[in-house]
CSV table of C-alpha atoms in Angstrom, one decimal:
chain,number,residue,atom,x,y,z
J,1,UNK,CA,-3.7,29.6,21.9
J,2,UNK,CA,-1.7,27.5,25.1
J,3,UNK,CA,0.5,29.9,26.9
J,4,UNK,CA,4.6,29.3,26.7
J,5,UNK,CA,6.4,27.7,29.0
J,6,UNK,CA,9.0,25.1,28.8
J,7,UNK,CA,7.5,22.3,29.9
J,8,UNK,CA,4.6,22.9,27.4
J,9,UNK,CA,7.6,23.8,24.9
J,10,UNK,CA,8.9,20.0,25.2
J,11,UNK,CA,6.2,18.3,26.0
J,12,UNK,CA,5.1,19.0,23.2
J,13,UNK,CA,8.3,18.3,20.5
J,14,UNK,CA,7.8,15.2,22.8
J,15,UNK,CA,4.3,14.4,20.9
J,16,UNK,CA,5.1,15.5,17.7
J,17,UNK,CA,4.2,13.3,15.0
J,18,UNK,CA,5.4,12.5,11.4
J,19,UNK,CA,1.9,14.4,10.0
J,20,UNK,CA,2.0,17.3,8.0
J,21,UNK,CA,-1.3,19.0,11.0
J,22,UNK,CA,1.0,17.4,13.5
J,23,UNK,CA,4.1,19.6,12.0
J,24,UNK,CA,2.3,22.8,11.5
J,25,UNK,CA,-0.1,23.4,14.0
J,26,UNK,CA,3.7,22.8,16.1
J,27,UNK,CA,5.3,25.2,14.4
J,28,UNK,CA,1.9,27.9,14.0
J,29,UNK,CA,2.5,28.3,18.4
J,30,UNK,CA,5.9,28.3,18.4
J,31,UNK,CA,5.7,30.9,15.8
J,32,UNK,CA,3.4,32.7,18.0
J,33,UNK,CA,6.0,32.8,20.8
J,34,UNK,CA,8.7,33.4,18.5
J,35,UNK,CA,10.3,36.5,20.9
J,36,UNK,CA,11.3,32.8,22.8
J,37,UNK,CA,12.9,31.6,20.0
J,38,UNK,CA,16.7,30.9,21.3
J,39,UNK,CA,15.0,28.7,24.4
J,40,UNK,CA,12.4,27.1,21.5
J,41,UNK,CA,16.5,26.5,19.4
J,42,UNK,CA,17.8,24.6,22.0
J,43,UNK,CA,15.1,23.1,23.4
J,44,UNK,CA,14.5,21.7,20.0
J,45,UNK,CA,18.3,20.6,19.6
J,46,UNK,CA,18.2,19.1,22.5
J,47,UNK,CA,15.4,17.0,21.5
J,48,UNK,CA,17.2,15.7,18.4
J,49,UNK,CA,19.9,14.1,19.5
J,50,UNK,CA,18.0,12.3,21.8
J,51,UNK,CA,15.0,11.6,19.9
J,52,UNK,CA,14.9,8.0,17.6
J,53,UNK,CA,15.9,8.1,14.1
J,54,UNK,CA,12.6,7.2,12.5
J,55,UNK,CA,11.1,11.3,14.8
J,56,UNK,CA,14.7,13.3,14.1
J,57,UNK,CA,13.8,14.4,10.0
J,58,UNK,CA,10.5,15.2,11.8
J,59,UNK,CA,12.2,17.6,13.7
J,60,UNK,CA,14.2,19.7,10.8
J,61,UNK,CA,10.7,18.8,9.2
J,62,UNK,CA,9.6,21.4,12.3
J,63,UNK,CA,12.4,23.9,12.1
J,64,UNK,CA,11.6,24.2,8.4
J,65,UNK,CA,8.4,25.7,8.9
J,66,UNK,CA,9.0,26.9,11.4
J,67,UNK,CA,11.9,28.4,9.5
J,68,UNK,CA,10.0,29.6,5.9
J,69,UNK,CA,6.7,30.4,7.8
J,70,UNK,CA,8.9,33.1,10.4
J,71,UNK,CA,10.7,35.3,8.5
J,72,UNK,CA,7.5,37.4,7.1
J,73,UNK,CA,7.7,38.1,11.5
J,74,UNK,CA,10.8,38.5,12.2
J,75,UNK,CA,14.9,37.1,11.9
J,76,UNK,CA,14.4,35.8,15.6
J,77,UNK,CA,14.6,32.1,14.3
J,78,UNK,CA,16.6,33.0,11.0
J,79,UNK,CA,19.8,33.4,13.6
J,80,UNK,CA,18.9,31.0,16.1
J,81,UNK,CA,18.8,27.4,13.6
J,82,UNK,CA,21.6,29.5,12.1
J,83,UNK,CA,23.5,28.7,15.1
J,84,UNK,CA,21.9,25.7,15.9
J,85,UNK,CA,21.4,23.1,12.7
J,86,UNK,CA,25.5,22.5,12.3
J,87,UNK,CA,25.4,20.3,15.6
J,88,UNK,CA,22.3,19.2,14.6
J,89,UNK,CA,23.3,18.0,10.6
J,90,UNK,CA,26.3,16.3,12.2
J,91,UNK,CA,24.6,14.7,14.4
J,92,UNK,CA,21.6,13.2,12.3
J,93,UNK,CA,24.4,12.3,9.9
J,94,UNK,CA,25.8,10.1,12.2
J,95,UNK,CA,23.8,8.5,14.3
J,96,UNK,CA,21.0,7.6,11.7
J,97,UNK,CA,23.3,5.7,8.6
J,98,UNK,CA,19.4,5.4,6.8
J,99,UNK,CA,19.7,6.7,3.9
J,100,UNK,CA,15.5,8.4,3.8
J,101,UNK,CA,17.2,10.6,6.7
J,102,UNK,CA,20.3,11.9,4.2
J,103,UNK,CA,18.1,12.2,1.5
J,104,UNK,CA,16.2,14.5,3.4
J,105,UNK,CA,18.4,16.5,4.9
J,106,UNK,CA,19.9,17.7,1.1
J,107,UNK,CA,15.1,18.2,0.1
J,108,UNK,CA,15.6,20.6,2.3
J,109,UNK,CA,19.1,21.5,1.3
J,110,UNK,CA,17.9,21.9,-1.6
J,111,UNK,CA,15.0,24.1,-0.9
J,112,UNK,CA,17.0,26.6,1.4
J,113,UNK,CA,18.8,26.9,-1.0
J,114,UNK,CA,15.9,27.8,-4.4
J,115,UNK,CA,13.8,30.0,-1.6
J,116,UNK,CA,17.0,31.4,0.2
J,117,UNK,CA,16.5,30.1,3.6
J,118,UNK,CA,20.4,30.8,4.3
J,119,UNK,CA,22.7,32.3,1.5
J,120,UNK,CA,24.8,29.2,-0.6
J,121,UNK,CA,28.1,29.4,1.5
J,122,UNK,CA,25.7,28.3,4.2
J,123,UNK,CA,24.7,25.6,2.5
J,124,UNK,CA,27.6,24.5,1.4
J,125,UNK,CA,28.4,24.4,4.3
J,126,UNK,CA,25.8,21.9,5.3
J,127,UNK,CA,25.4,19.7,2.8
J,128,UNK,CA,29.4,18.7,3.5
J,129,UNK,CA,27.8,17.6,6.7
J,130,UNK,CA,25.4,15.2,5.2
J,131,UNK,CA,28.1,14.0,2.6
J,132,UNK,CA,24.8,14.1,0.1
J,133,UNK,CA,25.0,14.4,-3.8
J,134,UNK,CA,24.9,15.8,-5.7
J,135,UNK,CA,25.9,19.3,-5.0
J,136,UNK,CA,23.3,22.6,-4.3
J,137,UNK,CA,22.7,24.3,-7.6
J,138,UNK,CA,23.3,28.3,-7.5
J,139,UNK,CA,20.5,29.1,-9.9
J,140,UNK,CA,18.1,26.3,-10.2
J,141,UNK,CA,14.5,27.3,-13.0
J,142,UNK,CA,11.8,28.5,-10.9
J,143,UNK,CA,9.9,25.8,-12.7
J,144,UNK,CA,12.3,23.4,-9.9
J,145,UNK,CA,10.9,25.9,-7.3
J,146,UNK,CA,9.6,22.9,-5.0
J,147,UNK,CA,7.6,22.9,-1.1
J,148,UNK,CA,8.5,20.6,1.3
J,149,UNK,CA,5.9,18.6,2.0
J,150,UNK,CA,7.4,16.4,6.0
J,151,UNK,CA,4.2,13.4,5.0
J,152,UNK,CA,3.5,13.8,1.1
J,153,UNK,CA,6.6,14.8,0.0
J,154,UNK,CA,7.8,10.9,0.7
J,155,UNK,CA,8.1,7.8,-0.8
J,156,UNK,CA,5.2,7.3,-2.1
J,157,UNK,CA,6.0,2.9,-0.4
J,158,UNK,CA,2.6,1.4,0.9
J,159,UNK,CA,1.9,1.1,4.7
J,160,UNK,CA,1.3,-2.1,7.1
J,161,UNK,CA,-2.5,-1.7,8.3
J,162,UNK,CA,-1.7,-0.7,11.3
J,163,UNK,CA,-0.1,2.6,10.4
J,164,UNK,CA,-3.0,2.8,7.7
J,165,UNK,CA,-4.8,2.4,11.3
J,166,UNK,CA,-2.9,5.3,13.2
J,167,UNK,CA,-3.7,7.2,10.0
J,168,UNK,CA,-7.3,7.4,9.3
J,169,UNK,CA,-8.3,6.9,13.0
J,170,UNK,CA,-6.0,10.7,13.6
J,171,UNK,CA,-7.9,12.3,10.6
J,172,UNK,CA,-10.9,11.5,13.0
J,173,UNK,CA,-9.4,14.6,15.4
J,174,UNK,CA,-8.5,16.2,11.8
J,175,UNK,CA,-10.1,20.6,12.3
J,176,UNK,CA,-13.0,19.6,10.0
J,177,UNK,CA,-13.7,17.4,13.4
J,178,UNK,CA,-13.0,20.3,15.9
J,179,UNK,CA,-17.2,21.4,16.8
J,180,UNK,CA,-15.7,22.8,19.5
J,181,UNK,CA,-13.2,25.0,17.4
J,182,UNK,CA,-16.0,25.6,15.0
J,183,UNK,CA,-18.7,26.7,17.6
J,184,UNK,CA,-16.0,29.8,18.9
J,185,UNK,CA,-15.6,31.1,15.5
J,186,UNK,CA,-19.7,31.0,14.9
J,187,UNK,CA,-19.1,32.8,18.2
J,188,UNK,CA,-17.2,35.8,17.6
J,189,UNK,CA,-18.7,39.3,18.0
J,190,UNK,CA,-19.4,41.0,13.9
J,191,UNK,CA,-17.2,44.0,14.9
J,192,UNK,CA,-14.1,41.3,14.2
J,193,UNK,CA,-15.9,41.3,10.8
J,194,UNK,CA,-17.6,43.7,10.0
J,195,UNK,CA,-15.3,47.0,9.2
J,196,UNK,CA,-17.7,49.5,8.8
J,197,UNK,CA,-18.8,49.0,12.3
J,198,UNK,CA,-14.9,50.2,13.6
J,199,UNK,CA,-17.1,53.5,13.3
J,200,UNK,CA,-19.2,53.3,16.2
J,201,UNK,CA,-16.1,53.4,17.9
J,202,UNK,CA,-16.2,55.7,20.1
J,203,UNK,CA,-13.7,55.7,23.0
J,204,UNK,CA,-9.7,54.0,23.2
J,205,UNK,CA,-11.0,51.9,25.7
J,206,UNK,CA,-13.3,50.9,23.4
J,207,UNK,CA,-10.9,50.6,20.5
J,208,UNK,CA,-8.4,48.8,22.8
J,209,UNK,CA,-11.1,46.2,24.1
J,210,UNK,CA,-11.9,45.3,20.3
J,211,UNK,CA,-7.9,45.0,19.5
J,212,UNK,CA,-7.4,42.0,21.7
J,213,UNK,CA,-10.4,40.3,20.7
J,214,UNK,CA,-9.5,41.2,17.3
J,215,UNK,CA,-5.8,40.2,17.9
J,216,UNK,CA,-7.2,36.6,19.5
J,217,UNK,CA,-9.4,36.1,16.5
J,218,UNK,CA,-6.6,36.2,14.6
J,219,UNK,CA,-4.5,34.1,15.8
J,220,UNK,CA,-7.4,31.2,16.4
J,221,UNK,CA,-9.1,31.4,12.5
J,222,UNK,CA,-5.5,31.4,11.6
J,223,UNK,CA,-4.3,29.0,13.7
J,224,UNK,CA,-7.7,25.9,12.5
J,225,UNK,CA,-6.9,28.4,8.8
J,226,UNK,CA,-4.1,26.2,9.5
J,227,UNK,CA,-5.0,23.3,11.2
J,228,UNK,CA,-7.7,23.0,7.9
J,229,UNK,CA,-4.5,23.5,5.1
J,230,UNK,CA,-2.7,20.9,7.1
J,231,UNK,CA,-6.4,18.7,7.1
J,232,UNK,CA,-6.0,18.4,3.3
J,233,UNK,CA,-2.4,17.3,2.9
J,234,UNK,CA,-3.7,14.6,5.0
J,235,UNK,CA,-6.1,13.1,2.9
J,236,UNK,CA,-3.8,13.9,-0.1
J,237,UNK,CA,-1.3,11.4,1.9
J,238,UNK,CA,-4.1,9.2,3.2
J,239,UNK,CA,-5.5,9.1,-0.3
J,240,UNK,CA,-2.3,8.2,-1.8
J,241,UNK,CA,-1.4,5.9,1.1
J,242,UNK,CA,-4.8,3.6,0.6
J,243,UNK,CA,-3.6,3.8,-3.6
J,244,UNK,CA,0.2,2.7,-2.8
J,245,UNK,CA,-2.1,-0.3,0.2
J,246,UNK,CA,-4.7,-1.3,-2.8
J,247,UNK,CA,-1.9,-1.3,-5.3
J,248,UNK,CA,0.4,-3.9,-2.6
J,249,UNK,CA,-2.9,-6.1,-2.1
J,250,UNK,CA,-4.2,-6.2,-5.9
J,251,UNK,CA,-0.4,-7.1,-6.5
J,252,UNK,CA,-0.8,-9.2,-3.5
J,253,UNK,CA,-4.2,-10.6,-4.6
J,254,UNK,CA,-2.5,-12.3,-8.3
J,255,UNK,CA,0.1,-14.0,-6.2
J,256,UNK,CA,-2.0,-15.3,-4.6
J,257,UNK,CA,-4.6,-16.4,-7.3
J,258,UNK,CA,-0.9,-17.8,-8.7
J,259,UNK,CA,0.7,-20.2,-5.9
J,260,UNK,CA,-3.9,-21.2,-5.4
J,261,UNK,CA,-3.6,-22.9,-8.5
J,262,UNK,CA,-0.1,-24.3,-8.1
J,263,UNK,CA,-1.1,-25.8,-4.9
J,264,UNK,CA,-4.7,-26.9,-7.0
J,265,UNK,CA,-2.0,-29.0,-9.1
J,266,UNK,CA,0.1,-30.3,-6.5
J,267,UNK,CA,-3.1,-30.8,-4.6
J,268,UNK,CA,-5.1,-32.9,-7.4
J,269,UNK,CA,-1.2,-35.1,-7.5
J,270,UNK,CA,-1.7,-36.1,-4.3
J,271,UNK,CA,-5.1,-36.9,-4.5
J,272,UNK,CA,-4.4,-38.8,-7.7
J,273,UNK,CA,-1.6,-40.5,-6.1
J,274,UNK,CA,-3.8,-41.5,-2.6
J,275,UNK,CA,-6.0,-43.1,-5.5
J,276,UNK,CA,-4.1,-45.2,-7.0
J,277,UNK,CA,-2.5,-46.2,-4.0
J,278,UNK,CA,-6.0,-47.4,-2.7
J,279,UNK,CA,-6.3,-49.0,-5.7
J,280,UNK,CA,-3.5,-51.1,-5.7
J,281,UNK,CA,-4.2,-52.1,-2.4
J,282,UNK,CA,-7.4,-53.3,-3.2
J,283,UNK,CA,-5.8,-56.3,-5.8
J,284,UNK,CA,-3.5,-57.1,-2.9
J,285,UNK,CA,-3.6,-60.8,-1.3
J,286,UNK,CA,-5.1,-60.9,2.3
J,287,UNK,CA,-2.0,-62.2,3.7
J,288,UNK,CA,-4.7,-62.4,6.9
J,289,UNK,CA,-7.1,-64.9,5.4
J,290,UNK,CA,-3.9,-67.5,3.9
J,291,UNK,CA,-3.8,-70.6,6.5
J,292,UNK,CA,-2.0,-70.2,9.8
J,293,UNK,CA,1.7,-71.7,8.4
J,294,UNK,CA,2.9,-71.8,12.1
J,295,UNK,CA,3.0,-75.3,12.4
J,296,UNK,CA,3.2,-76.7,10.0
J,297,UNK,CA,1.7,-78.6,6.9
J,298,UNK,CA,-1.3,-80.9,7.9
J,299,UNK,CA,0.5,-84.4,6.9
J,300,UNK,CA,-0.2,-86.6,3.7
J,301,UNK,CA,-3.0,-89.3,3.7
J,302,UNK,CA,-1.6,-93.0,4.1
J,303,UNK,CA,-2.1,-95.2,1.3
J,304,UNK,CA,-4.6,-97.3,3.8
J,305,UNK,CA,-6.8,-94.6,3.7
J,306,UNK,CA,-7.3,-93.1,0.6
J,307,UNK,CA,-7.8,-97.3,-0.1
J,308,UNK,CA,-10.3,-97.7,2.5
J,309,UNK,CA,-12.0,-93.8,1.0
J,310,UNK,CA,-11.8,-96.3,-1.9
J,311,UNK,CA,-13.8,-99.1,-0.3
J,312,UNK,CA,-16.2,-96.8,1.0
J,313,UNK,CA,-17.6,-95.2,-2.2
J,314,UNK,CA,-17.7,-98.4,-4.5
J,315,UNK,CA,-19.8,-99.6,-1.4
């Protein structure tokens, strides 16, 4: 796992994307370096304030994942995030002007209330900063306890083609495609997987060496399992995106077919007008064949001409 540094942390926060895999992978890394919780939350806070509106909610989802999954390991993150969240919630409510972001924060508050991440009085304080309604229930029924999914819980609105292509491309880099990590796991020594082999340890030095190997194996496997879980959820999300996209395309197909029929009818009408116009024009006299009247009509024959013509016929 990558070693911790302020610059690495900033880069990882900057590279964070709105996918479950991205959120969970970074969350695992942060929890692994929980002794730096204070610096992590300070840097996270700065990133939220300078991030674009679309990314603010993703950073809040990251905080949620860290809060929920670090509880068993210690309270470092809970204390640091508790100090930072009021200013973050106030900032997001004022700066984003997006209903989706405010609703997302409302969902976070509901989950934190149901799972006891923070005390209810503190959650109510955050809720007032967002002006989110309805108020949080003090004792929600167990059946209503929901899990936050930063990717798949979002409204299943039809994605655009670019978004869909990006989701497909991201899955090409998913955990199941990571041959390097799978090879590392396959090459782990048998001692880390077979308890019976521990009996062969005869000195502390060997035991310490194996402890280090086991610790690294645990981190490697935990991270890979997290990535695999994230990939599964990403594929569920992608499946929903595809279904939504296909439904949208079917609607557009039906709309296009209807429009095609409409314009075919218009084409038939215009074609008929053109045919009738041609027929009408064909029946009109050809003015080019009429005598040229610009120089006046030819003179009428005189009486002499008429008699001369008549005499000529008798002879």
